[in-house]
Amino acid sequence: MNRPGPGVEGSGGREAAGRLARWLIGGAVVVVPPVHRERWEREWDAELWHRERRLDSEGIGGIRRAALLIGPALGAFVHAGWLRLQRPGLDALRQDVRFALRTYRRSPGFVAAAVATLGLGIAANVAVFAVIEGAFLEPYGYGEADRLGVLGGSDAERPGEILPLSIPDLEEVRESGVFQSVMAADWDPFNVRLDDRTEWVGGGLVSASMFETLGIEPLRGRGFAPDEDGAGGPRVVVLGEAFWRRELGGAEVVGRSLSLDGEPYEIIGVAPAAVDIPEGAELWVPLRPTGERLTRRSNWLSAYARLAPDVTWEGAGASLDVLSARIAAAHPETNEGRSITVESLRDRRTGGLKPAFLALAGAVGVLLLIVCANLASLMLARSARRATELGVRRALGASRGRVARQLITESLALAALGGACGLLVGGWSVRGLGQLVAVRPVWFVPDIDASVAWVAFGLTLASAVIFGIAPIRAASRQAFDSLAGASRGSTGRRRDVLVFAQVALSTVLLIAAGLLVRSLSELTSVDPGFDARGRVSGTIQLPDAEYDTDELVTGFVDRLIVAVEARPEIARAAAVTRMPFRSGTNSVMWWEEGQDDEAYRRNPQALLNSVTPGYFEALGIDITRGRALDPRDDGDAEAVAVISEAFARGYFGDRDPVGAHISFSYPTRFVTVVGVVADTRHVSLEQEPRYQIYAPFAQRPTTRVSIAVQAASPGATGPAAQALRDVVRSVEPDVAVAGLAPVEAALSASVWRLRLLTRVFWAFGAFALLLSAVGIAGVVATSVARRTREIGVRVALGARPTQVIGLVGRHTAALVAGGVVTGAGVALVLGRVAEGTLYGVEPRDPLTFAVVVAAFTAVGAVAALLPARRAMAIDPADALRAD
């Protein structure tokens, strides 16, 4: 028939999704009664054509496009089935269903095992799809979210790293016309006074264009006006919906006052819960940069932009390249070698997760195939036992199609029970993921919804087809053969193939799990450069209005450290502006005295931290050269700093850095390097140590500071944390402590992705190994039953037990060995896919392969042992009489 024209597809991926959807519709058409086929084929094709045009016009592609095309195509099968049920054959179908249920009632053990096995397989797929949907498919709560992007800086000397931007650069981007709206943002916490307590609340310093850029409207009140974004504007705040409901009960708050860092702010609006920019913010105030932060040298802002109409991401990127070149030519002292980039919000957020989710999706797909192979093997064994029954039905006039329909109904009934079980367990599993994932992005909230339910339905149908085909084909051939006493060898061969597939696929999963375990072991054994045992840290934010001089800030921190160290629960205490693994980073450009501009631009950025005396001792960081910072390095003393080994090794080489003069501030102020300390990893264990500079806190104080304490004993982090909280409350009641937790917990949270993958793969691998062991045992038991007479004769002729075991074991050993070798070969080929998720281990690690092969061989031998022992116990006389 003539179908609507395909139009113009955007890429090979788009064409593939459309072709798959049309292929599925073609399959659904076959199910429709012949009299209705042509009409419904036209209807479904037209609907697909219009859906493709709409997706093209909205610029939707990738996984989301595929889901929106393939989902409705799968739904055509449901409609086709409903049309088929309207025929007079409905009574026959009811008979088939009743007969299937009666049959299963006589085999409760078989049904329980099959439903539990299929349910767990579908539950794993449901849970993983819910996670993938939450990350990649679920739309964000912003208007036209696919046109919302993230701006960033890049440097030719630091490829792959996304850098913050300066105010002047953002102004030039805003004036370029590439974007409809641009907003700048920076995360900043506040001490919020609530009745009789003070709470630390994450905040966002944002441009007045926040609501316009995000494409949303306030729930209450209004957003920021342009004049409120300038210096000297009124103190106004927009609350987040979650904070508004949790702390203020959802009351009418517009026009009321709220105390932030001791200053009154007027509440002008409430933002919807979807707003999560910057991440962790629950209220927003105008940005209002001043002083040094207005210069082009000060790159400190995150930025977001909405594409102008008719501009694509590719076009925006090309325009920014031209703009970056123009800025670099005009301002070579700050922008030479730097460029401005843009990436869609979804791609920026999920880019680093794709390798892990790809591995998860592949793993659950393999697991479901193993489950289907196991069920097919069970159904084959069951159909072999029912061969006589089916043969009688055929002899009484039932057609081959009628028998096949009965078996299909039985497979669908079993799959329906398994699918319902899988959806239920999958829902629990999704909620349980929160227990496995200690830290996850605020925008990533996996849940069970209609899309996940449709996936469960599709997996149920697919599973019924996969595990039902082999038994149906075998049963149709066995029906008459059973009455004639024909051999059952073909069923045995099919079971062999299924077990072979199970072993091969299970080997792939176990090798992947082994590689991840080794990666996790390698990563967690990495030395962070400090001792996390028995250490606790928390962060405080001093009110800028009250602590408006360096002397006030330094005085408060000094008093706090003295009071904390006076507590018996605490051995040492120190302050640091950016606690490793907890408080982000502060990257700065630096230069040595005498360097020219060209050499300065080649210097790698360094992480800058201000620390109080005793910080290195409190965290167990070794001094390798020179001296540590001490109380004499106060605000009136010579400006000094300590650098890391990576800095000394990478820049100074064989030169002694102690005594060198470097600067990292504007206007230029040179400091003397007085010591070198061991490297520490600041953001993650995977990231190599970067250049680091430590300045005395008294010479470079900040109002936001982390307090690190060493507990009196390694196991007493709880009392130490409570003591720190109590001291802060007693010294300054209007200051709250945030993120108070053991440092070891932060280290553990930094590897959550690899830890989650490892646990999931081990669970999948163990389940697959169990199913494979059951399959191996079933093959051996079937072999023993089929060869009972032969074994009896051999025993009567004097065969030894080892010979009997060898008789039934050689075939199984060849089956297991072949499956393991095949699975190992597949794992070798697919190894490159896992490279992005591994650390310190090659995808073809020989130790992992050897351990998995040896373990699987041992499990196969144990699984075959019990049925083989039955063969040893066969009585020759009984065997011959039975025959």
XYZ file of C-alpha atoms in Angstrom, residues 18-665:
648
model
C 11.652 5.386 12.339
C 12.488 2.115 10.597
C 12.175 0.152 13.826
C 8.817 1.775 14.588
C 7.521 0.900 11.090
C 8.798 -2.657 11.479
C 6.924 -2.991 14.787
C 3.756 -1.638 13.191
C 4.157 -4.212 10.424
C 4.285 -6.914 13.102
C 1.178 -5.547 14.831
C -0.683 -5.524 11.501
C -0.175 -9.294 11.215
C -2.067 -9.751 14.520
C -5.065 -7.720 13.301
C -7.896 -9.786 11.768
C -7.463 -9.819 7.940
C -10.659 -7.879 7.303
C -9.320 -4.880 9.257
C -5.642 -5.014 8.354
C -5.499 -2.489 5.513
C -7.481 0.153 7.400
C -5.439 -0.097 10.581
C -2.133 -0.215 8.716
C -3.026 3.110 7.069
C -4.132 4.551 10.417
C -0.955 3.564 12.299
C 1.356 4.640 9.461
C -0.294 8.036 9.254
C -0.037 8.520 13.008
C 3.668 7.610 12.903
C 4.271 10.018 10.012
C 2.643 12.926 11.848
C 4.538 12.078 15.046
C 7.857 12.169 13.135
C 7.022 15.551 11.646
C 6.200 16.972 15.081
C 9.451 15.670 16.572
C 11.370 17.141 13.607
C 9.768 20.528 14.119
C 10.625 20.505 17.836
C 14.192 19.359 17.184
C 13.838 16.284 19.406
C 16.349 13.524 18.698
C 18.447 10.830 20.344
C 17.068 8.427 22.938
C 14.042 10.583 23.656
C 13.001 10.570 19.983
C 13.413 6.790 19.790
C 11.241 6.320 22.905
C 8.500 8.617 21.570
C 8.393 6.698 18.258
C 8.873 3.116 19.424
C 6.554 3.349 22.471
C 3.378 4.032 20.454
C 4.466 1.421 17.884
C 4.581 -1.173 20.671
C 1.156 0.057 21.775
C -0.164 -0.985 18.351
C 0.303 -4.603 19.480
C -2.112 -4.002 22.378
C -4.680 -2.525 20.020
C -4.168 -5.362 17.554
C -4.678 -7.910 20.321
C -7.897 -6.176 21.353
C -9.147 -6.301 17.757
C -8.289 -9.973 17.591
C -10.272 -10.636 20.784
C -13.421 -9.221 19.166
C -13.631 -12.323 16.961
C -15.757 -15.380 17.802
C -12.548 -17.170 18.859
C -12.776 -15.388 22.212
C -14.420 -18.410 23.801
C -11.568 -20.606 22.639
C -9.100 -18.163 24.167
C -10.957 -18.287 27.468
C -10.778 -22.053 27.358
C -7.042 -21.890 26.718
C -6.519 -19.526 29.647
C -8.592 -21.685 32.010
C -6.750 -24.805 30.880
C -3.358 -23.087 31.353
C -4.278 -22.017 34.888
C -5.513 -25.534 35.758
C -2.271 -26.967 34.402
C -0.169 -24.573 36.441
C -2.154 -25.309 39.619
C -0.910 -28.887 39.322
C 2.720 -27.649 39.167
C 3.014 -24.963 41.882
C 6.763 -25.483 42.296
C 7.432 -24.981 38.604
C 5.212 -21.873 38.486
C 6.816 -20.338 41.573
C 10.328 -20.873 40.231
C 9.453 -19.570 36.754
C 7.567 -16.483 38.016
C 10.290 -15.623 40.539
C 13.018 -16.006 37.912
C 11.226 -13.948 35.275
C 10.066 -11.419 37.863
C 13.605 -10.739 39.020
C 14.828 -10.420 35.434
C 12.079 -7.935 34.528
C 12.490 -6.092 37.860
C 16.157 -5.467 37.102
C 15.270 -4.080 33.662
C 12.444 -1.955 35.067
C 14.700 -0.460 37.738
C 17.489 0.337 35.304
C 15.082 1.842 32.755
C 13.580 4.021 35.504
C 17.093 5.245 36.316
C 17.901 5.894 32.639
C 14.592 7.687 32.133
C 15.228 9.849 35.185
C 18.619 10.883 33.789
C 18.147 10.991 30.019
C 14.465 10.986 29.065
C 12.486 12.766 31.780
C 11.991 16.410 30.722
C 13.257 19.087 33.091
C 10.708 21.476 34.541
C 11.824 24.404 32.392
C 10.088 25.878 29.370
C 11.491 24.321 26.178
C 14.252 22.737 28.243
C 15.962 21.324 25.148
C 16.889 24.910 24.175
C 18.469 25.659 27.533
C 22.254 25.360 27.612
C 25.295 25.794 29.839
C 28.046 28.251 28.952
C 31.635 27.657 29.975
C 35.197 28.555 29.241
C 37.874 26.332 27.734
C 41.627 26.725 27.621
C 43.976 25.245 25.042
C 46.389 24.426 27.879
C 43.700 22.503 29.782
C 41.772 20.437 27.224
C 38.493 18.900 28.371
C 38.133 21.102 31.454
C 35.118 23.426 31.764
C 36.122 26.770 33.276
C 34.044 29.567 34.841
C 33.498 32.853 32.997
C 34.002 36.519 33.765
C 31.362 39.264 33.846
C 32.765 41.127 30.779
C 32.898 37.925 28.703
C 29.275 37.167 29.592
C 28.252 40.679 28.611
C 29.751 40.146 25.150
C 27.927 36.811 24.850
C 24.652 38.517 25.820
C 25.150 41.223 23.192
C 26.071 38.743 20.424
C 22.422 37.918 19.628
C 23.104 34.158 19.630
C 20.968 33.685 22.705
C 17.527 34.888 23.619
C 18.572 35.292 27.252
C 21.697 34.727 29.372
C 21.974 34.386 33.152
C 24.984 34.186 35.480
C 24.899 32.228 38.720
C 27.083 31.457 41.694
C 26.313 29.230 44.675
C 26.364 31.002 48.037
C 24.953 29.776 51.360
C 23.104 31.893 53.925
C 22.419 31.704 57.642
C 18.632 32.017 57.680
C 16.958 32.983 60.953
C 13.789 30.928 61.492
C 11.903 31.601 64.735
C 14.241 30.381 67.514
C 16.891 28.751 65.332
C 19.332 29.485 62.547
C 19.606 27.174 59.526
C 22.242 26.976 56.806
C 20.420 27.267 53.466
C 22.032 26.951 50.054
C 21.536 30.059 47.977
C 22.080 31.314 44.482
C 23.485 34.671 43.399
C 21.791 35.147 40.031
C 21.188 37.652 37.259
C 17.831 39.394 37.026
C 17.214 37.375 33.837
C 16.878 34.125 35.808
C 13.176 33.440 35.151
C 13.366 34.524 31.515
C 16.363 32.289 30.807
C 14.869 29.248 32.537
C 11.526 29.799 30.813
C 9.398 29.591 33.970
C 6.995 31.749 35.954
C 7.075 32.277 39.750
C 4.518 30.367 41.806
C 3.973 33.473 43.883
C 4.943 37.075 43.395
C 7.527 38.021 40.776
C 11.136 37.625 39.726
C 13.962 40.130 39.918
C 13.743 43.497 38.171
C 16.782 44.779 36.194
C 17.356 47.671 38.620
C 17.542 45.190 41.538
C 20.580 43.533 39.951
C 22.820 46.605 40.253
C 25.007 47.858 43.055
C 23.048 49.508 45.837
C 19.751 47.864 44.884
C 17.211 46.779 47.487
C 17.696 43.540 49.440
C 15.201 41.156 47.852
C 14.968 37.344 47.803
C 13.055 34.690 45.861
C 12.364 31.492 47.801
C 12.353 27.973 46.425
C 9.104 26.017 46.663
C 10.612 23.250 48.815
C 12.014 25.738 51.366
C 8.790 27.767 51.327
C 6.621 24.749 52.096
C 9.048 23.077 54.546
C 10.009 26.072 56.663
C 7.170 28.552 56.135
C 4.256 26.140 55.716
C 3.317 27.412 52.260
C 1.857 30.600 53.760
C 1.471 33.881 51.905
C 4.972 35.336 52.191
C 5.312 37.935 49.409
C 6.139 41.261 51.015
C 7.323 39.706 54.288
C 10.889 39.988 55.587
C 13.411 37.176 56.054
C 16.756 37.459 57.870
C 19.711 36.291 55.755
C 23.134 36.519 57.422
C 21.650 38.955 59.910
C 20.250 41.318 57.245
C 16.525 41.756 56.419
C 15.516 40.784 52.873
C 12.090 41.355 51.341
C 10.500 38.201 49.883
C 9.308 39.106 46.377
C 8.432 35.663 44.978
C 8.486 31.867 45.154
C 10.131 29.794 42.421
C 8.724 26.373 41.424
C 10.421 23.228 42.740
C 11.931 22.477 39.302
C 14.488 25.279 39.684
C 17.792 23.668 40.690
C 20.301 26.212 39.347
C 22.820 26.513 40.855
C 22.650 23.016 42.287
C 21.703 22.987 45.960
C 20.132 26.462 45.984
C 16.859 26.899 47.886
C 16.640 30.687 47.633
C 18.006 33.342 45.266
C 19.249 36.917 45.592
C 20.584 39.353 42.952
C 24.192 38.796 41.841
C 25.567 42.363 42.239
C 29.313 41.811 41.655
C 31.707 44.513 42.783
C 35.387 45.402 42.704
C 37.795 42.792 41.377
C 34.944 40.479 40.397
C 33.915 42.874 37.638
C 37.226 42.492 35.806
C 37.960 40.210 32.859
C 40.676 38.491 34.880
C 38.135 37.231 37.426
C 36.585 34.051 36.016
C 34.176 32.861 38.711
C 30.684 32.449 37.288
C 28.573 29.610 36.010
C 26.333 30.712 33.153
C 23.205 29.483 31.397
C 21.654 30.601 28.131
C 18.528 30.051 26.062
C 18.968 29.738 22.310
C 17.528 32.496 20.194
C 14.759 31.438 17.765
C 16.006 29.533 14.692
C 19.500 29.050 16.220
C 20.793 25.486 16.601
C 23.385 24.237 19.067
C 25.852 23.753 16.205
C 25.239 27.299 14.984
C 25.596 28.701 18.495
C 28.914 26.894 18.938
C 30.257 28.282 15.649
C 29.173 31.821 16.569
C 30.862 31.549 19.968
C 34.093 30.431 18.278
C 34.060 33.631 16.205
C 33.222 35.723 19.272
C 35.993 34.073 21.329
C 38.571 34.822 18.632
C 37.471 38.481 18.569
C 37.698 38.801 22.372
C 41.130 37.119 22.429
C 42.419 39.536 19.790
C 41.128 42.516 21.750
C 42.256 41.250 25.166
C 45.242 38.922 24.679
C 46.476 39.453 28.241
C 43.449 37.599 29.640
C 41.778 35.691 26.807
C 44.503 34.424 24.490
C 44.117 30.663 24.168
C 40.680 30.760 25.840
C 37.303 30.281 24.196
C 33.651 30.237 25.224
C 31.656 27.049 24.685
C 28.015 26.043 25.000
C 26.391 22.670 25.585
C 22.776 21.687 26.149
C 21.828 21.395 29.806
C 20.929 17.706 29.469
C 24.190 16.802 27.728
C 26.233 18.674 30.310
C 24.497 16.954 33.198
C 24.481 13.424 31.837
C 27.639 13.263 29.717
C 29.743 11.731 32.483
C 27.028 9.198 33.344
C 26.594 7.727 29.871
C 29.335 5.044 30.067
C 27.971 3.766 33.388
C 24.365 3.706 32.184
C 25.370 2.059 28.911
C 27.069 -0.676 30.925
C 23.987 -1.044 33.151
C 21.612 -1.240 30.187
C 23.771 -3.895 28.555
C 23.995 -5.873 31.791
C 20.238 -6.027 32.413
C 19.649 -6.951 28.777
C 22.085 -9.844 29.097
C 20.478 -10.846 32.394
C 17.013 -10.989 30.822
C 18.348 -13.163 27.996
C 19.815 -15.537 30.592
C 16.453 -15.626 32.391
C 14.625 -16.371 29.130
C 17.116 -19.118 28.276
C 16.559 -20.645 31.710
C 12.779 -20.497 31.337
C 12.967 -21.931 27.828
C 14.985 -24.825 29.206
C 12.383 -25.419 31.931
C 9.547 -25.204 29.401
C 11.340 -27.634 27.092
C 11.649 -30.150 29.915
C 7.994 -29.640 30.751
C 6.864 -30.041 27.135
C 8.876 -33.272 26.902
C 6.967 -34.632 29.904
C 3.683 -33.563 28.250
C 4.537 -35.058 24.859
C 2.043 -37.903 25.259
C -0.754 -35.515 26.279
C -0.103 -33.292 23.276
C 0.128 -36.308 21.008
C -3.299 -37.504 22.119
C -4.751 -34.045 21.426
C -3.291 -34.108 17.924
C -4.588 -37.639 17.360
C -8.083 -36.517 18.407
C -8.068 -33.838 15.707
C -6.409 -30.761 17.180
C -4.451 -28.899 14.516
C -0.807 -27.966 14.925
C -1.903 -24.321 15.218
C -4.454 -25.169 17.917
C -1.803 -26.912 20.023
C 0.641 -24.049 19.434
C -2.015 -21.536 20.526
C -2.533 -23.412 23.775
C 1.209 -23.365 24.460
C 1.407 -19.659 23.546
C -1.388 -18.950 26.011
C 0.493 -20.821 28.718
C 3.667 -18.838 27.997
C 1.745 -15.540 28.064
C 0.017 -16.434 31.340
C 3.352 -17.274 32.926
C 4.911 -14.103 31.508
C 2.010 -11.985 32.802
C 2.549 -13.260 36.333
C 6.287 -12.667 36.020
C 5.756 -9.196 34.568
C 3.434 -8.156 37.403
C 5.942 -9.477 39.929
C 8.766 -7.691 38.081
C 6.952 -4.336 38.050
C 6.262 -4.597 41.788
C 9.812 -5.628 42.711
C 11.212 -3.081 40.238
C 9.359 -0.303 42.050
C 10.886 -1.386 45.353
C 14.296 -1.598 43.683
C 14.085 1.970 42.369
C 13.307 3.239 45.849
C 16.142 1.092 47.217
C 18.618 2.778 44.885
C 18.540 5.763 47.213
C 20.124 3.564 49.868
C 22.914 2.463 47.493
C 23.629 5.948 46.150
C 24.918 8.167 48.942
C 25.226 11.224 46.711
C 23.259 11.959 43.563
C 22.408 15.110 41.595
C 19.264 16.899 42.780
C 17.755 16.713 39.272
C 18.126 12.925 39.123
C 15.011 11.391 40.709
C 14.216 7.943 39.230
C 10.613 6.825 39.676
C 8.052 4.367 38.350
C 5.650 6.054 35.936
C 3.534 5.168 32.909
C 6.578 4.923 30.619
C 8.249 2.429 32.943
C 5.017 0.407 33.140
C 4.893 0.267 29.329
C 8.480 -0.940 29.274
C 7.580 -3.679 31.758
C 4.657 -4.675 29.520
C 6.887 -4.777 26.447
C 9.524 -6.833 28.248
C 6.828 -9.247 29.393
C 5.624 -9.790 25.821
C 9.163 -10.088 24.485
C 10.094 -12.580 27.200
C 7.019 -14.707 26.468
C 8.020 -14.857 22.816
C 11.680 -15.614 23.536
C 11.198 -18.380 26.084
C 8.070 -19.744 24.402
C 9.318 -20.311 20.836
C 11.611 -23.276 21.467
C 9.049 -25.286 23.545
C 6.298 -24.606 20.992
C 8.413 -25.815 18.073
C 9.607 -28.825 20.028
C 6.086 -29.737 21.190
C 4.649 -29.596 17.665
C 7.239 -32.123 16.522
C 6.990 -34.340 19.583
C 3.224 -34.695 19.603
C 2.967 -37.606 17.124
C 6.492 -38.864 17.783
C 5.629 -39.577 21.417
C 2.818 -41.922 20.398
C 5.229 -43.729 18.109
C 7.936 -43.972 20.799
C 10.370 -41.771 18.881
C 13.590 -40.391 20.382
C 13.648 -37.205 22.406
C 17.112 -36.241 21.284
C 16.043 -33.010 19.641
C 14.757 -31.646 22.974
C 18.050 -32.519 24.626
C 19.966 -30.720 21.922
C 17.830 -27.605 22.341
C 18.420 -27.625 26.093
C 22.132 -27.974 25.465
C 22.064 -24.885 23.252
C 20.141 -22.915 25.871
C 22.495 -23.892 28.697
C 25.477 -23.096 26.484
C 24.017 -19.608 25.923
C 23.376 -19.176 29.652
C 26.943 -20.101 30.543
C 28.412 -17.804 27.888
C 26.268 -14.797 28.876
C 26.839 -15.401 32.600
C 30.576 -15.476 31.988
C 30.369 -12.054 30.330
C 28.485 -10.637 33.341
C 30.863 -12.176 35.865
C 33.936 -10.880 34.044
C 32.389 -7.391 33.987
C 31.656 -7.678 37.720
C 35.196 -8.869 38.383
C 36.698 -5.950 36.463
C 34.546 -3.492 38.410
C 35.510 -5.072 41.730
C 39.178 -4.755 40.866
C 38.622 -1.151 39.744
C 36.872 -0.286 42.998
C 39.664 -1.940 44.962
C 42.302 0.005 43.033
C 40.436 3.298 43.422
C 39.704 2.975 47.140
C 43.344 2.077 47.784
C 44.506 5.381 46.267
C 46.157 7.571 48.891
C 44.247 10.893 49.061
C 47.314 12.516 50.619
C 45.710 13.021 54.029
C 44.433 10.822 56.833
C 40.622 10.690 56.810
C 40.308 8.338 59.802
C 38.723 9.946 62.829
C 38.353 13.305 61.049
C 35.156 15.352 60.850
C 34.470 18.562 58.963
C 31.677 21.105 58.701
C 31.262 24.467 56.962
C 30.108 27.807 58.339
C 29.202 31.096 56.652
C 29.808 34.284 58.611
C 27.435 37.186 57.881
C 29.258 39.615 55.579
C 27.555 42.655 57.098
C 28.642 41.767 60.650
C 32.093 40.440 59.784
C 33.067 43.110 57.304
C 36.803 43.321 58.051
C 39.623 40.806 57.871
C 40.375 41.348 61.554
C 36.836 40.437 62.634
C 36.816 37.277 60.506
C 40.270 36.166 61.684
C 39.425 36.920 65.300
C 36.256 34.839 65.178
C 37.990 31.854 63.568
C 40.851 32.003 66.088
C 38.390 32.046 69.019
C 36.444 29.179 67.486
C 39.528 26.981 66.993
C 40.650 27.567 70.591
C 37.177 26.723 71.933
C 36.905 23.589 69.779
C 40.335 22.274 70.797
C 39.384 22.780 74.437
C 36.716 20.079 74.154
C 37.839 16.611 75.354
C 36.189 14.914 72.350
C 38.575 16.722 69.970
C 42.353 16.329 69.653
C 43.092 18.979 66.991
C 41.176 21.547 64.960
C 41.932 23.831 62.037
C 40.156 25.955 59.455
C 40.386 25.745 55.662
C 38.498 27.643 52.999
C 37.957 24.607 50.738
C 37.860 21.233 52.482
C 39.007 18.370 50.199
C 36.118 16.306 48.811
C 33.589 18.588 50.518
C 33.712 22.287 49.598
C 34.479 22.515 45.896
C 37.543 24.258 44.512
C 38.978 27.729 44.018
C 41.210 27.774 40.936
C 43.514 30.746 40.372
C 46.038 31.867 37.811
C 49.493 32.485 39.262
C 52.895 33.638 38.074
C 56.437 33.725 39.407
C 58.262 36.984 39.824
C 60.030 37.749 36.559
C 57.718 35.762 34.273
C 56.497 37.499 31.116
C 52.883 37.431 29.900
C 53.417 34.554 27.469
C 54.947 32.327 30.156
C 52.204 33.332 32.594
C 49.483 32.182 30.203
C 51.107 28.746 29.990
C 51.042 28.228 33.756
C 48.491 25.608 34.833
C 45.893 26.974 37.238
C 46.364 26.110 40.907
C 43.906 25.333 43.689
C 44.095 28.050 46.328
C 43.284 27.405 49.980
C 43.627 29.549 53.080
C 44.413 27.502 56.187
C 45.003 28.184 59.865
C 48.142 27.001 61.694
C 47.880 23.303 62.509
C 45.846 22.397 59.412
C 48.482 20.062 57.991
C 48.926 18.368 61.373
C 45.149 18.017 61.853
C 44.788 16.150 58.540
C 48.103 14.322 58.669
C 49.609 16.037 55.601
C 53.400 15.741 55.560
C 55.773 18.685 55.186
C 58.437 17.608 52.685
C 60.533 20.790 52.438
C 60.823 24.047 54.348
C 58.272 24.736 57.060
C 54.527 24.726 57.640
C 52.398 27.801 58.217
C 52.376 28.855 61.881
C 50.994 31.587 64.178
C 53.710 34.055 63.246
C 52.197 34.266 59.703
C 49.587 36.799 60.754
C 48.128 39.743 58.882
C 51.042 42.032 59.758
C 53.805 39.582 58.810
C 55.490 38.992 55.465
C 53.095 37.404 52.924
C 53.961 33.699 52.602
C 52.558 30.501 51.121
C 53.153 26.761 51.011
C 52.875 24.819 47.750
C 52.262 21.158 46.940
C 54.742 18.590 45.657
C 52.956 18.560 42.268
C 53.518 22.309 41.982
C 57.179 22.058 43.035
C 57.855 19.082 40.751
C 55.879 20.303 37.742
C 57.033 23.919 37.664
C 60.262 24.274 39.620
C 61.746 20.911 38.616
C 65.258 20.640 40.101
C 65.094 24.168 41.536
C 64.381 24.617 45.236
C 61.004 26.412 45.445
C 61.577 27.570 49.037
C 62.289 31.283 48.853
C 60.674 31.761 45.441
C 58.195 34.640 44.971
C 54.823 33.996 43.335
C 51.591 35.939 43.013
C 47.987 34.813 42.610
C 46.064 38.019 43.312
